[in-house]
Amino acid sequence: MNSTRNRGNILPIAIMFALFFMIAFVTGLQTPLADVVKGQFSGNNALSMLGNLANFIAYLFMGIPAGLLLQRIGYKKTALVAVTVGFIGVSVTFLSGKVSEDPSHISVFATYLAGALISGFSMCLLNTVVNPMLNTLGGGGNRGNQLVQFGGVFNSVAATIVPVTVGYLTGGMVNPTISEVAPALYMAMGIFALAFMVIAFSRIPEPEQQKQTERTTGDRHSAWSFRHFVLGIIAIFLYVGIEVGVPGTALNWMKDSVNGLGMDAAAAGTIAGTYWFLMLIGRLIGGAVGAKVSSRTMLRTVSAVALAFVLIAMLAPTDVSVMMPVFNSNLSFSLQEAPIGIMFLVLVGLCTSVMWGGIFNLAVEGLGRYTSAASGIFMMMVCGGGIIPLVQGYVADLASYSASYWVIVVCLAYLLFYAFAGYKNVNKDIITN
């Protein structure tokens, strides 16, 4: 009976894995597109990060509505809405390269930003669907967590492919434009169209929605009443900024021929893509040891190691290079010459890979009936992936690329504080059952 149910869940699980892939592919497009936009509009690092900001700021506005939509129409319909919105968002990004014959016209940039914002709405909706759905399909507990970890692997695969693909497309171009990276956008639109058809004709189980009418009135407490949760959402805000800012700024640093390292675009994209490949490896390791190592210990370790890697990268001389292993667009490995500091920034991917799960588990510990609302608030905090890189880009413009990583150092220092002290639940007197 149980094996029959598991076999019946194979297709929905595969669909959720595909959605994980889509989330990272479309989100990951913003990093290499930022460099394209910087050159196309002769902008600075802060301007180049506005598309990334638009993509992530959408989470701030869509987090709670996404949860309400999921509760009202269910997983399948919410996924179909998300995929449709995503197709529209990528299409608008594609059209931004067609709205004017002048590639630097303001209408092109405005349309590009609109596409990034619409895509962000879609990614928030998809994230709201895939995490609880995979946990439900796995029956909760260790099996549910295992499926989420494997979904993260597909997420990392897509994130690895995107900068490598765009780097390959723009490798021989001096100042590529959005229209010249259209093949990557075609891929995204094709994935959305295929996903819509598969989801529409598939049976996706709809778990019974938990009734919470008994606490709709007269409850003076909420998720915000828990200090460790409030500190946790700050941690998740900073974490997503770290995850995006480290490789995004490194990519700009490598490709900038004026204030940066002036590296070949294809080589820089391959190196940046290796960061996401290391996140894949880190998630595989995290899933393997997760049953034996506590979230607290895991977060303490990776935050400390990441902090050390970033400080080494900042202090390392840029004229000292090493031959580092990289992941190529043809799914092979090779050695690529890179400054030693860049190599240490890429290694940060091993650390960021398991931070989300660790922070989430610590922040919702002991919340009981408030956990559902807390999850919606967590989705809002993903907007840190747009805000922190924007701040880092601004610092890079004012000072230098190396100095901009002080922003990351501050963020990692906070994660260390949270892992050692901030995670403690000091509000155990609140009744949560």
Short mmCIF file of C-alpha atoms in Angstrom, two decimals:
data_model
loop_
_atom_site.label_atom_id
_atom_site.label_comp_id
_atom_site.label_asym_id
_atom_site.label_seq_id
_atom_site.Cartn_x
_atom_site.Cartn_y
_atom_site.Cartn_z
CA MET A 1 0.00 0.00 0.00
CA ASN A 2 2.76 2.41 1.03
CA SER A 3 4.92 1.44 -1.95
CA THR A 4 1.96 2.02 -4.26
CA ARG A 5 1.49 5.51 -2.81
CA ASN A 6 5.20 6.25 -3.23
CA ARG A 7 5.10 5.15 -6.88
CA GLY A 8 2.10 7.42 -7.42
CA ASN A 9 4.11 10.34 -6.07
CA ILE A 10 7.01 9.91 -8.50
CA LEU A 11 5.61 12.29 -11.14
CA PRO A 12 4.61 15.06 -8.69
CA ILE A 13 8.04 14.79 -7.05
CA ALA A 14 9.71 15.06 -10.47
CA ILE A 15 7.58 18.14 -11.23
CA MET A 16 8.63 19.79 -7.95
CA PHE A 17 12.28 19.05 -8.77
CA ALA A 18 11.76 20.69 -12.18
CA LEU A 19 10.24 23.74 -10.49
CA PHE A 20 13.28 23.94 -8.21
CA PHE A 21 15.41 23.97 -11.37
CA MET A 22 13.29 26.74 -12.90
CA ILE A 23 13.51 28.93 -9.80
CA ALA A 24 17.31 28.92 -9.89
CA PHE A 25 17.55 29.24 -13.68
CA VAL A 26 15.38 32.37 -13.89
CA THR A 27 16.77 33.90 -10.68
CA GLY A 28 20.31 33.09 -11.76
CA LEU A 29 19.84 34.96 -15.05
CA GLN A 30 19.88 38.24 -13.15
CA THR A 31 23.58 37.92 -12.19
CA PRO A 32 25.09 37.63 -15.70
CA LEU A 33 22.45 40.00 -17.09
CA ALA A 34 23.63 42.58 -14.55
CA ASP A 35 27.00 42.69 -16.28
CA VAL A 36 25.32 42.91 -19.70
CA VAL A 37 23.14 45.79 -18.47
CA LYS A 38 26.16 47.57 -17.00
CA GLY A 39 27.89 47.61 -20.37
CA GLN A 40 24.76 48.25 -22.47
CA PHE A 41 23.74 51.33 -20.46
CA SER A 42 27.26 52.48 -19.54
CA GLY A 43 26.27 52.24 -15.90
CA ASN A 44 28.03 51.56 -12.64
CA ASN A 45 27.90 48.54 -10.37
CA ALA A 46 24.90 49.82 -8.40
CA LEU A 47 22.85 50.33 -11.59
CA SER A 48 23.79 46.88 -12.82
CA MET A 49 22.24 45.36 -9.69
CA LEU A 50 18.84 47.05 -10.11
CA GLY A 51 17.47 44.12 -12.12
CA ASN A 52 18.59 41.75 -9.38
CA LEU A 53 16.95 44.08 -6.83
CA ALA A 54 13.67 44.10 -8.78
CA ASN A 55 13.72 40.29 -8.95
CA PHE A 56 14.19 39.89 -5.21
CA ILE A 57 12.13 42.84 -3.98
CA ALA A 58 9.13 41.06 -5.49
CA TYR A 59 9.38 38.58 -2.62
CA LEU A 60 8.76 41.40 -0.14
CA PHE A 61 5.40 42.20 -1.75
CA MET A 62 4.41 38.68 -2.81
CA GLY A 63 5.40 36.55 0.21
CA ILE A 64 2.17 36.79 2.21
CA PRO A 65 -0.20 36.97 -0.83
CA ALA A 66 1.50 33.83 -2.19
CA GLY A 67 0.70 31.97 1.01
CA LEU A 68 -2.91 33.14 0.94
CA LEU A 69 -3.25 32.13 -2.72
CA LEU A 70 -1.86 28.68 -1.97
CA GLN A 71 -4.36 28.27 0.85
CA ARG A 72 -7.28 29.38 -1.34
CA ILE A 73 -6.67 27.55 -4.66
CA GLY A 74 -4.20 24.76 -3.77
CA TYR A 75 -0.81 23.62 -5.01
CA LYS A 76 -1.56 22.76 -8.62
CA LYS A 77 -3.39 25.96 -9.52
CA THR A 78 -0.85 28.10 -7.68
CA ALA A 79 1.96 26.37 -9.60
CA LEU A 80 0.13 27.02 -12.90
CA VAL A 81 -0.32 30.69 -11.99
CA ALA A 82 3.37 30.92 -11.05
CA VAL A 83 4.54 29.31 -14.29
CA THR A 84 2.29 31.61 -16.34
CA VAL A 85 3.59 34.70 -14.56
CA GLY A 86 7.15 33.45 -15.04
CA PHE A 87 6.66 33.00 -18.78
CA ILE A 88 5.31 36.56 -18.98
CA GLY A 89 8.25 37.90 -16.97
CA VAL A 90 10.92 36.28 -19.13
CA SER A 91 9.01 37.35 -22.27
CA VAL A 92 9.07 40.96 -21.08
CA THR A 93 12.82 40.67 -20.46
CA PHE A 94 13.21 39.35 -24.01
CA LEU A 95 11.08 42.20 -25.41
CA SER A 96 13.28 44.74 -23.61
CA GLY A 97 15.85 44.08 -26.32
CA LYS A 98 13.28 44.89 -29.01
CA VAL A 99 11.46 48.02 -27.79
CA SER A 100 13.95 50.46 -29.29
CA GLU A 101 16.56 50.47 -32.03
CA ASP A 102 18.83 52.28 -29.56
CA PRO A 103 20.01 49.57 -27.11
CA SER A 104 20.85 52.21 -24.48
CA HIS A 105 17.41 53.90 -24.57
CA ILE A 106 15.67 54.35 -21.21
CA SER A 107 12.65 52.38 -22.46
CA VAL A 108 14.87 49.32 -22.88
CA PHE A 109 16.10 49.57 -19.29
CA ALA A 110 12.60 50.19 -17.90
CA THR A 111 11.23 47.16 -19.74
CA TYR A 112 14.13 45.05 -18.52
CA LEU A 113 13.39 46.04 -14.91
CA ALA A 114 9.68 45.25 -15.40
CA GLY A 115 10.59 41.78 -16.65
CA ALA A 116 12.83 41.17 -13.65
CA LEU A 117 10.07 42.26 -11.24
CA ILE A 118 7.42 40.05 -12.88
CA SER A 119 9.83 37.11 -12.87
CA GLY A 120 10.38 37.73 -9.15
CA PHE A 121 6.64 37.41 -8.48
CA SER A 122 6.74 34.04 -10.21
CA MET A 123 9.76 32.83 -8.26
CA CYS A 124 8.12 33.74 -4.96
CA LEU A 125 4.98 31.81 -5.93
CA LEU A 126 7.03 28.78 -7.00
CA ASN A 127 9.06 28.83 -3.78
CA THR A 128 5.85 28.92 -1.79
CA VAL A 129 4.69 25.76 -3.60
CA VAL A 130 7.76 23.53 -3.86
CA ASN A 131 9.08 23.48 -0.29
CA PRO A 132 5.91 22.41 1.56
CA MET A 133 4.81 20.22 -1.37
CA LEU A 134 8.00 18.16 -1.38
CA ASN A 135 7.84 17.80 2.38
CA THR A 136 4.24 16.57 2.08
CA LEU A 137 5.03 14.15 -0.76
CA GLY A 138 7.80 12.68 1.38
CA GLY A 139 5.44 12.21 4.30
CA GLY A 140 7.23 14.78 6.44
CA GLY A 141 10.06 13.96 8.82
CA ASN A 142 13.42 12.80 7.51
CA ARG A 143 12.03 11.64 4.16
CA GLY A 144 10.37 14.99 3.54
CA ASN A 145 13.57 16.84 4.44
CA GLN A 146 15.53 14.52 2.17
CA LEU A 147 13.33 15.41 -0.80
CA VAL A 148 13.77 19.12 -0.10
CA GLN A 149 17.55 18.60 -0.03
CA PHE A 150 17.45 16.79 -3.38
CA GLY A 151 15.30 19.62 -4.74
CA GLY A 152 18.08 21.96 -3.66
CA VAL A 153 20.49 19.89 -5.75
CA PHE A 154 18.42 20.58 -8.88
CA ASN A 155 18.32 24.23 -7.83
CA SER A 156 22.11 24.27 -7.70
CA VAL A 157 22.44 22.54 -11.08
CA ALA A 158 20.44 25.32 -12.74
CA ALA A 159 22.34 28.04 -10.88
CA THR A 160 25.58 26.46 -12.09
CA ILE A 161 24.50 26.33 -15.71
CA VAL A 162 23.20 29.91 -16.06
CA PRO A 163 26.41 32.02 -15.70
CA VAL A 164 28.37 29.44 -17.72
CA THR A 165 25.75 29.55 -20.51
CA VAL A 166 25.57 33.36 -20.65
CA GLY A 167 29.36 33.56 -20.44
CA TYR A 168 29.59 31.21 -23.42
CA LEU A 169 27.05 33.29 -25.39
CA THR A 170 28.87 36.57 -24.70
CA GLY A 171 32.45 35.32 -24.61
CA GLY A 172 33.52 36.92 -27.89
CA MET A 173 31.53 40.15 -27.48
CA VAL A 174 32.99 43.41 -26.23
CA ASN A 175 29.71 44.98 -25.06
CA PRO A 176 26.91 42.42 -25.42
CA THR A 177 23.28 43.56 -25.24
CA ILE A 178 20.17 41.92 -23.82
CA SER A 179 19.01 40.92 -27.30
CA GLU A 180 22.29 39.06 -27.86
CA VAL A 181 21.67 36.76 -24.90
CA ALA A 182 18.22 35.86 -26.25
CA PRO A 183 19.05 32.12 -26.49
CA ALA A 184 19.18 31.92 -22.69
CA LEU A 185 15.80 33.65 -22.51
CA TYR A 186 14.39 31.25 -25.13
CA MET A 187 15.52 28.39 -22.92
CA ALA A 188 13.72 29.89 -19.92
CA MET A 189 10.50 30.45 -21.88
CA GLY A 190 10.66 26.91 -23.24
CA ILE A 191 11.08 25.48 -19.74
CA PHE A 192 8.07 27.46 -18.50
CA ALA A 193 5.90 26.37 -21.44
CA LEU A 194 6.82 22.71 -20.99
CA ALA A 195 6.28 22.90 -17.23
CA PHE A 196 2.81 24.40 -17.70
CA MET A 197 1.71 21.55 -19.96
CA VAL A 198 3.13 18.85 -17.68
CA ILE A 199 1.57 20.35 -14.55
CA ALA A 200 -1.80 20.94 -16.25
CA PHE A 201 -2.13 17.27 -17.24
CA SER A 202 -0.69 15.82 -14.03
CA ARG A 203 -2.37 14.91 -10.76
CA ILE A 204 -0.77 16.74 -7.88
CA PRO A 205 -2.06 15.81 -4.42
CA GLU A 206 -3.65 18.64 -2.47
CA PRO A 207 -2.92 18.22 1.25
CA GLU A 208 -5.80 19.19 3.46
CA GLN A 209 -5.47 22.78 4.59
CA GLN A 210 -5.08 23.17 8.32
CA LYS A 211 -8.03 24.90 9.91
CA GLN A 212 -7.00 27.63 12.29
CA THR A 213 -10.33 29.26 13.12
CA GLU A 214 -9.79 28.68 16.83
CA ARG A 215 -7.06 31.30 16.94
CA THR A 216 -8.33 33.90 14.48
CA THR A 217 -9.49 36.14 17.31
CA GLY A 218 -8.29 36.97 20.76
CA ASP A 219 -4.70 35.77 20.26
CA ARG A 220 -2.33 38.48 21.42
CA HIS A 221 0.74 36.54 20.26
CA SER A 222 2.15 35.82 16.80
CA ALA A 223 5.40 34.66 15.21
CA TRP A 224 6.71 38.17 15.85
CA SER A 225 6.42 37.52 19.60
CA PHE A 226 9.45 35.21 19.49
CA ARG A 227 12.83 36.93 19.74
CA HIS A 228 14.74 34.07 18.10
CA PHE A 229 12.36 34.18 15.14
CA VAL A 230 12.75 37.94 14.64
CA LEU A 231 16.53 37.57 14.80
CA GLY A 232 16.19 34.59 12.43
CA ILE A 233 14.40 36.50 9.69
CA ILE A 234 17.17 39.11 9.84
CA ALA A 235 19.62 36.24 9.43
CA ILE A 236 17.76 34.84 6.41
CA PHE A 237 17.61 38.34 4.86
CA LEU A 238 21.39 38.66 5.19
CA TYR A 239 22.05 35.07 4.13
CA VAL A 240 20.30 35.42 0.76
CA GLY A 241 22.24 38.64 0.20
CA ILE A 242 25.49 36.77 0.90
CA GLU A 243 24.56 33.93 -1.45
CA VAL A 244 23.84 36.30 -4.34
CA GLY A 245 26.34 39.06 -3.58
CA VAL A 246 29.49 36.94 -3.30
CA PRO A 247 29.43 35.45 -6.85
CA GLY A 248 27.63 38.42 -8.45
CA THR A 249 30.21 40.99 -7.39
CA ALA A 250 33.03 38.53 -8.12
CA LEU A 251 31.74 38.17 -11.69
CA ASN A 252 31.72 41.95 -12.17
CA TRP A 253 35.17 42.15 -10.55
CA MET A 254 36.59 39.60 -12.97
CA LYS A 255 35.06 41.11 -16.13
CA ASP A 256 35.60 44.81 -15.37
CA SER A 257 38.48 45.95 -17.57
CA VAL A 258 38.71 49.42 -15.97
CA ASN A 259 38.58 48.90 -12.21
CA GLY A 260 38.57 45.11 -12.10
CA LEU A 261 40.62 42.21 -13.37
CA GLY A 262 39.69 42.44 -17.07
CA MET A 263 39.24 38.70 -17.55
CA ASP A 264 37.61 37.03 -20.54
CA ALA A 265 33.81 36.86 -20.16
CA ALA A 266 33.60 33.13 -20.85
CA ALA A 267 36.35 32.35 -18.32
CA ALA A 268 34.75 34.62 -15.71
CA GLY A 269 31.34 32.99 -16.25
CA THR A 270 32.84 29.53 -15.85
CA ILE A 271 34.53 30.52 -12.59
CA ALA A 272 31.34 32.13 -11.24
CA GLY A 273 29.36 29.06 -12.28
CA THR A 274 31.70 26.90 -10.23
CA TYR A 275 30.46 28.73 -7.10
CA TRP A 276 26.99 27.37 -7.76
CA PHE A 277 28.40 23.92 -8.52
CA LEU A 278 30.06 23.95 -5.10
CA MET A 279 26.69 24.82 -3.59
CA LEU A 280 25.38 21.66 -5.21
CA ILE A 281 28.20 19.65 -3.62
CA GLY A 282 27.59 21.34 -0.27
CA ARG A 283 23.89 20.48 -0.36
CA LEU A 284 24.67 16.85 -1.12
CA ILE A 285 27.04 16.76 1.85
CA GLY A 286 24.56 18.61 4.05
CA GLY A 287 21.82 16.13 3.20
CA ALA A 288 24.11 13.22 3.99
CA VAL A 289 25.17 14.49 7.43
CA GLY A 290 22.01 16.40 8.33
CA ALA A 291 20.59 13.59 10.45
CA LYS A 292 23.72 13.51 12.63
CA VAL A 293 24.84 17.16 12.79
CA SER A 294 22.58 19.77 14.39
CA SER A 295 21.52 22.90 12.54
CA ARG A 296 23.25 24.97 15.22
CA THR A 297 26.61 23.24 14.74
CA MET A 298 26.31 23.30 10.98
CA LEU A 299 25.51 27.02 10.86
CA ARG A 300 28.35 27.86 13.27
CA THR A 301 30.87 25.93 11.17
CA VAL A 302 29.94 27.21 7.72
CA SER A 303 29.56 30.83 8.89
CA ALA A 304 33.03 30.81 10.47
CA VAL A 305 34.65 29.14 7.45
CA ALA A 306 32.90 31.50 5.00
CA LEU A 307 34.04 34.50 7.03
CA ALA A 308 37.64 33.25 6.89
CA PHE A 309 37.41 32.65 3.11
CA VAL A 310 36.07 36.17 2.44
CA LEU A 311 38.73 37.85 4.60
CA ILE A 312 41.47 35.87 2.82
CA ALA A 313 40.01 36.90 -0.55
CA MET A 314 40.03 40.57 0.45
CA LEU A 315 43.63 40.47 1.67
CA ALA A 316 45.05 38.32 -1.13
CA PRO A 317 47.09 40.13 -3.81
CA THR A 318 45.29 40.26 -7.16
CA ASP A 319 48.49 39.56 -9.12
CA VAL A 320 48.93 36.12 -7.55
CA SER A 321 47.08 33.48 -9.56
CA VAL A 322 46.37 29.78 -9.16
CA MET A 323 45.06 27.06 -11.44
CA MET A 324 41.69 26.18 -9.98
CA PRO A 325 39.31 23.40 -11.05
CA VAL A 326 36.19 24.77 -12.78
CA PHE A 327 32.92 23.36 -14.04
CA ASN A 328 32.42 23.92 -17.79
CA SER A 329 29.31 24.40 -19.92
CA ASN A 330 29.83 20.98 -21.54
CA LEU A 331 29.52 19.39 -18.05
CA SER A 332 33.24 18.66 -17.88
CA PHE A 333 35.97 19.87 -15.54
CA SER A 334 39.17 21.71 -16.37
CA LEU A 335 41.76 23.98 -14.79
CA GLN A 336 41.36 27.74 -15.13
CA GLU A 337 43.84 30.41 -14.09
CA ALA A 338 42.31 32.80 -11.56
CA PRO A 339 43.50 35.21 -8.86
CA ILE A 340 43.81 33.39 -5.56
CA GLY A 341 41.30 35.73 -3.92
CA ILE A 342 38.64 34.83 -6.49
CA MET A 343 39.21 31.15 -5.76
CA PHE A 344 38.45 31.70 -2.07
CA LEU A 345 35.26 33.60 -2.97
CA VAL A 346 34.17 30.65 -5.11
CA LEU A 347 34.82 28.31 -2.17
CA VAL A 348 32.25 30.27 -0.15
CA GLY A 349 29.63 28.36 -2.17
CA LEU A 350 30.39 25.27 -0.10
CA CYS A 351 29.35 27.22 3.00
CA THR A 352 26.27 29.07 1.76
CA SER A 353 24.78 25.81 0.46
CA VAL A 354 23.41 24.68 3.84
CA MET A 355 22.74 28.04 5.53
CA TRP A 356 19.07 28.37 4.52
CA GLY A 357 18.02 25.10 6.13
CA GLY A 358 20.03 25.75 9.28
CA ILE A 359 18.63 29.25 9.81
CA PHE A 360 15.06 28.17 9.03
CA ASN A 361 15.15 25.23 11.45
CA LEU A 362 16.58 27.32 14.28
CA ALA A 363 14.21 30.23 13.71
CA VAL A 364 10.97 28.21 13.73
CA GLU A 365 11.98 25.95 16.63
CA GLY A 366 9.25 26.05 19.26
CA LEU A 367 6.82 28.18 17.21
CA GLY A 368 4.20 25.44 16.99
CA ARG A 369 0.96 26.82 15.53
CA TYR A 370 2.73 30.02 14.46
CA THR A 371 5.08 28.16 12.08
CA SER A 372 2.81 28.55 9.02
CA ALA A 373 2.67 32.34 9.34
CA ALA A 374 6.41 32.38 10.03
CA SER A 375 7.07 30.59 6.72
CA GLY A 376 5.28 33.34 4.78
CA ILE A 377 7.35 36.00 6.52
CA PHE A 378 10.50 34.05 5.61
CA MET A 379 9.60 34.28 1.92
CA MET A 380 9.37 38.08 2.25
CA MET A 381 12.92 38.20 3.61
CA VAL A 382 14.31 36.66 0.41
CA CYS A 383 14.33 40.26 -0.83
CA GLY A 384 17.73 40.50 0.87
CA GLY A 385 19.11 38.85 -2.26
CA GLY A 386 18.38 42.10 -4.09
CA ILE A 387 19.16 44.67 -1.41
CA ILE A 388 22.50 43.41 -0.07
CA PRO A 389 24.14 43.04 -3.55
CA LEU A 390 22.89 46.55 -4.38
CA VAL A 391 24.60 47.92 -1.28
CA GLN A 392 27.71 45.94 -2.12
CA GLY A 393 27.68 47.31 -5.68
CA TYR A 394 27.38 50.85 -4.31
CA VAL A 395 30.39 50.29 -2.04
CA ALA A 396 32.32 48.88 -5.01
CA ASP A 397 31.65 52.09 -6.93
CA LEU A 398 32.68 54.32 -4.02
CA ALA A 399 35.76 52.35 -3.00
CA SER A 400 36.77 49.11 -4.72
CA TYR A 401 35.56 45.59 -5.41
CA SER A 402 37.70 44.25 -2.61
CA ALA A 403 36.37 46.79 -0.10
CA SER A 404 32.78 45.94 -1.06
CA TYR A 405 33.20 42.56 0.62
CA TRP A 406 33.17 44.28 4.01
CA VAL A 407 29.39 44.23 3.49
CA ILE A 408 29.58 40.43 3.30
CA VAL A 409 31.87 40.29 6.35
CA VAL A 410 29.30 42.17 8.44
CA CYS A 411 26.53 39.84 7.25
CA LEU A 412 28.55 36.71 8.09
CA ALA A 413 29.44 38.11 11.50
CA TYR A 414 25.72 38.42 12.24
CA LEU A 415 25.13 34.80 11.18
CA LEU A 416 27.83 33.75 13.64
CA PHE A 417 26.10 35.72 16.40
CA TYR A 418 22.80 34.05 15.54
CA ALA A 419 24.34 30.56 15.50
CA PHE A 420 25.94 31.05 18.93
CA ALA A 421 23.36 33.14 20.79
CA GLY A 422 20.51 34.59 18.73
CA TYR A 423 18.86 31.24 17.99
CA LYS A 424 17.89 30.59 21.64
CA ASN A 425 14.17 30.60 22.33
CA VAL A 426 13.67 32.93 25.30
CA ASN A 427 9.86 33.01 24.90
CA LYS A 428 9.00 29.50 26.03
CA ASP A 429 6.21 30.87 28.21
CA ILE A 430 4.07 31.48 25.09
CA ILE A 431 1.56 28.66 24.50
CA THR A 432 1.98 27.39 20.93
CA ASN A 433 -0.18 24.25 20.74
#
